[in-house]
Every structure is written in C-alpha cells, then in structure tokens.
Short mmCIF file of C-alpha atoms in Angstrom, two decimals:
data_model
loop_
_atom_site.label_atom_id
_atom_site.label_comp_id
_atom_site.label_asym_id
_atom_site.label_seq_id
_atom_site.Cartn_x
_atom_site.Cartn_y
_atom_site.Cartn_z
CA UNK A 1 -5.74 -34.46 -22.91
CA UNK A 2 -7.96 -31.42 -22.55
CA UNK A 3 -9.08 -31.66 -26.17
CA UNK A 4 -10.12 -35.28 -25.58
CA UNK A 5 -12.03 -34.28 -22.45
CA UNK A 6 -13.70 -31.41 -24.29
CA UNK A 7 -14.59 -33.76 -27.17
CA UNK A 8 -16.09 -36.20 -24.66
CA UNK A 9 -17.99 -33.28 -23.10
CA UNK A 10 -19.32 -32.29 -26.52
CA UNK A 11 -20.48 -35.87 -27.10
CA UNK A 12 -22.35 -35.85 -23.79
CA UNK A 13 -23.89 -32.47 -24.59
CA UNK A 14 -25.04 -33.73 -28.01
CA UNK A 15 -26.65 -36.80 -26.44
CA UNK A 16 -28.29 -34.53 -23.87
CA UNK A 17 -29.49 -32.32 -26.71
CA UNK A 18 -31.07 -35.32 -28.46
CA UNK A 19 -32.89 -36.33 -25.27
CA UNK A 20 -34.07 -32.76 -24.71
CA UNK A 21 -35.37 -32.72 -28.27
CA UNK A 22 -37.29 -35.96 -27.57
CA UNK A 23 -38.61 -34.35 -24.40
CA UNK A 24 -39.79 -31.31 -26.35
CA UNK A 25 -41.53 -33.53 -28.90
CA UNK A 26 -43.25 -35.36 -26.06
CA UNK A 27 -44.43 -32.03 -24.58
CA UNK A 28 -45.86 -31.06 -27.98
CA UNK A 29 -47.60 -34.43 -28.18
CA UNK A 30 -49.00 -33.91 -24.69
CA UNK A 31 -50.29 -30.48 -25.69
CA UNK A 32 -52.30 -32.06 -28.51
CA UNK A 33 -53.62 -34.70 -26.12
CA UNK A 34 -54.68 -32.04 -23.63
CA UNK A 35 -56.50 -30.09 -26.33
CA UNK A 36 -58.29 -33.27 -27.50
CA UNK A 37 -58.94 -34.28 -23.85
CA UNK A 38 -57.22 -37.66 -24.26
CA UNK A 39 -56.50 -38.23 -20.58
CA UNK A 40 -55.48 -41.90 -20.82
CA UNK A 41 -53.01 -41.23 -23.63
CA UNK A 42 -51.64 -38.25 -21.71
CA UNK A 43 -51.07 -40.42 -18.65
CA UNK A 44 -49.16 -42.94 -20.77
CA UNK A 45 -46.78 -40.22 -21.95
CA UNK A 46 -45.97 -39.24 -18.37
CA UNK A 47 -44.09 -42.54 -17.94
CA UNK A 48 -42.08 -41.78 -21.10
CA UNK A 49 -41.40 -38.33 -19.74
CA UNK A 50 -40.05 -39.76 -16.48
CA UNK A 51 -37.75 -42.12 -18.41
CA UNK A 52 -36.37 -39.23 -20.45
CA UNK A 53 -35.82 -37.17 -17.31
CA UNK A 54 -33.86 -40.01 -15.75
CA UNK A 55 -31.70 -40.38 -18.87
CA UNK A 56 -31.10 -36.61 -18.96
CA UNK A 57 -30.17 -36.66 -15.28
CA UNK A 58 -27.63 -39.45 -15.93
CA UNK A 59 -26.04 -37.49 -18.78
CA UNK A 60 -26.04 -34.37 -16.63
CA UNK A 61 -24.05 -36.24 -13.97
CA UNK A 62 -21.58 -37.40 -16.63
CA UNK A 63 -21.29 -33.86 -17.96
CA UNK A 64 -20.58 -32.50 -14.47
CA UNK A 65 -17.88 -35.17 -14.03
CA UNK A 66 -16.18 -34.14 -17.28
CA UNK A 67 -16.34 -30.46 -16.31
CA UNK A 68 -14.70 -31.32 -12.98
CA UNK A 69 -11.88 -33.16 -14.75
CA UNK A 70 -11.36 -30.33 -17.22
CA UNK A 71 -11.36 -27.73 -14.41
CA UNK A 72 -8.92 -29.82 -12.40
CA UNK A 73 -6.57 -30.24 -15.38
CA UNK A 74 -6.72 -26.51 -16.14
CA UNK A 75 -6.33 -25.68 -12.44
CA UNK A 76 -9.37 -23.40 -12.32
CA UNK A 77 -12.47 -23.44 -10.18
CA UNK A 78 -15.35 -25.56 -11.41
CA UNK A 79 -17.75 -22.64 -10.99
CA UNK A 80 -15.63 -20.54 -13.36
CA UNK A 81 -15.69 -23.14 -16.13
CA UNK A 82 -18.62 -22.45 -18.45
CA UNK A 83 -19.29 -23.51 -22.01
CA UNK A 84 -18.60 -19.93 -23.08
CA UNK A 85 -15.20 -20.03 -21.39
CA UNK A 86 -14.42 -23.40 -22.96
CA UNK A 87 -15.32 -21.98 -26.37
CA UNK A 88 -12.95 -19.08 -25.76
CA UNK A 89 -10.15 -21.41 -24.66
CA UNK A 90 -10.63 -24.07 -27.35
CA UNK A 91 -9.43 -23.84 -30.89
CA UNK A 92 -10.69 -25.07 -34.24
CA UNK A 93 -13.59 -27.46 -34.75
CA UNK A 94 -13.89 -28.27 -31.05
CA UNK A 95 -14.64 -24.62 -30.36
CA UNK A 96 -17.22 -24.31 -33.13
CA UNK A 97 -18.91 -27.59 -32.11
CA UNK A 98 -19.06 -26.41 -28.51
CA UNK A 99 -20.47 -23.03 -29.56
CA UNK A 100 -23.12 -24.71 -31.73
CA UNK A 101 -24.05 -27.12 -28.92
CA UNK A 102 -24.44 -24.20 -26.52
CA UNK A 103 -26.76 -22.37 -28.94
CA UNK A 104 -28.79 -25.54 -29.55
CA UNK A 105 -29.15 -26.23 -25.83
CA UNK A 106 -30.21 -22.66 -25.09
CA UNK A 107 -32.83 -22.80 -27.85
CA UNK A 108 -34.12 -26.18 -26.70
CA UNK A 109 -34.39 -25.11 -23.08
CA UNK A 110 -36.37 -22.01 -24.11
CA UNK A 111 -38.72 -24.05 -26.28
CA UNK A 112 -39.19 -26.66 -23.53
CA UNK A 113 -39.94 -23.92 -21.01
CA UNK A 114 -42.55 -22.40 -23.35
CA UNK A 115 -44.19 -25.77 -24.17
CA UNK A 116 -44.31 -26.58 -20.47
CA UNK A 117 -46.02 -23.25 -19.70
CA UNK A 118 -48.63 -23.91 -22.41
CA UNK A 119 -49.30 -27.40 -21.05
CA UNK A 120 -49.60 -26.05 -17.50
CA UNK A 121 -52.13 -23.50 -18.73
CA UNK A 122 -54.15 -26.18 -20.53
CA UNK A 123 -54.13 -28.44 -17.46
CA UNK A 124 -55.24 -25.59 -15.18
CA UNK A 125 -57.97 -24.63 -17.64
CA UNK A 126 -59.18 -28.23 -17.78
CA UNK A 127 -59.20 -28.48 -13.99
CA UNK A 128 -61.18 -25.23 -13.71
CA UNK A 129 -63.75 -26.53 -16.17
CA UNK A 130 -64.01 -29.78 -14.21
CA UNK A 131 -64.41 -27.90 -10.93
CA UNK A 132 -67.14 -25.69 -12.38
CA UNK A 133 -68.95 -28.75 -13.74
CA UNK A 134 -68.78 -30.46 -10.36
CA UNK A 135 -70.00 -27.29 -8.65
CA UNK A 136 -72.93 -27.08 -11.04
CA UNK A 137 -73.84 -30.73 -10.45
CA UNK A 138 -73.65 -30.35 -6.70
CA UNK A 139 -75.06 -26.87 -6.21
CA UNK A 140 -77.50 -26.35 -9.10
CA UNK A 141 -80.62 -26.49 -6.92
CA UNK A 142 -79.24 -23.98 -4.46
CA UNK A 143 -79.19 -21.21 -7.07
CA UNK A 144 -82.81 -20.10 -6.60
CA UNK A 145 -82.77 -20.49 -2.86
CA UNK A 146 -83.55 -17.47 -0.71
CA UNK A 147 -83.28 -17.10 3.02
CA UNK A 148 -86.12 -16.23 5.35
CA UNK A 149 -85.72 -13.79 8.23
CA UNK A 150 -85.09 -16.64 10.66
CA UNK A 151 -82.20 -17.94 8.49
CA UNK A 152 -83.98 -20.95 7.01
CA UNK A 153 -83.84 -21.69 3.32
CA UNK A 154 -86.91 -20.83 1.28
CA UNK A 155 -87.53 -22.20 -2.19
CA UNK A 156 -86.23 -25.44 -3.61
CA UNK A 157 -85.07 -28.25 -1.38
CA UNK A 158 -81.36 -28.65 -0.64
CA UNK A 159 -80.64 -31.86 -2.56
CA UNK A 160 -78.12 -31.47 -5.35
CA UNK A 161 -78.91 -31.84 -9.01
CA UNK A 162 -76.97 -35.10 -9.13
CA UNK A 163 -78.92 -36.52 -6.21
CA UNK A 164 -82.24 -35.40 -7.73
CA UNK A 165 -81.36 -37.00 -11.06
CA UNK A 166 -80.22 -40.30 -9.61
CA UNK A 167 -83.09 -40.78 -7.18
#
C-alpha cells in the first residue's frame, strides 16, 4: 500500500517537475522579451504563467494529500514526513526515483528563483529608465532656472518640454 502511495507521489512530483520546467522556460522567454523591450509579447506570457501556476498549485494540493495518506498509514506526523525521509524508508527503484525527483526539484527551484531575480532586475531597470525619461520630458525647462532673492523663478518659463513641443 505504501509503495503504491509513494509511486503515486513520485508521479505527482514528476508532473510538477515538468510544469516547473515549463515555468522556467517561460521565465527565460520573458527575460529575452524584457531585453528586447517587447512589452505586448511579455504581457501575453503572463497569462500563460498564471495558467502554469494554477496547474502547479493543483498538483501541490494532490501531493499534500498523498503525503497525508502516507503519514497516516505510517502513523507519523505529517510535518516529519519529508522526501529525504521517504527516500531513507523506501527500497529499490522507488527510493532512487524519489531521490532523483528531489534533486531535480531542488535544481529547478534554484534556477527559477535565479531567473525570477534577473527578470525583476530587468523590470526595475526598465521602470527607472521610463521614470527618468518622463522626468526629463516634464522637467527639462526647469534645469536652468535660478531663484531670485524674493523666491521667484528667474530664467526660462515653467512650462515643461512636452508642453513647449506640443504647443
């Protein structure tokens, strides 16, 4: 019974691994889009990302259910049942499959974390560039402005560069 449950758990973990791999590929795709400034294409991938997250969440719920059943059958606390402990308790191919799945998941999670950090950096950098551009368009004419003793502006008028260009 436990071997069947562990095999079912391995199947869920492998499906989760495949989805996480798809998620990582999508993050890499998004990184390229951010570098090329393809905003519309990037936005389209966000919907795909949300679908993958929902599928991963569903598998995660199934995985938690299997872990509960295994813990209940083994009469141990759920919190004490880890993949490492299952590997130690299992024998043969089930154990090696579980060990391999654990290593794959750990590697994928690390790579996803790194890709996500790179994408966050690229998005922040893009936003900073956009903010600086907006600031330049709005405040360009205020750069050479000086103040008189009474606090009034002296020099160019206060209209922004964008206003001056469009009028």
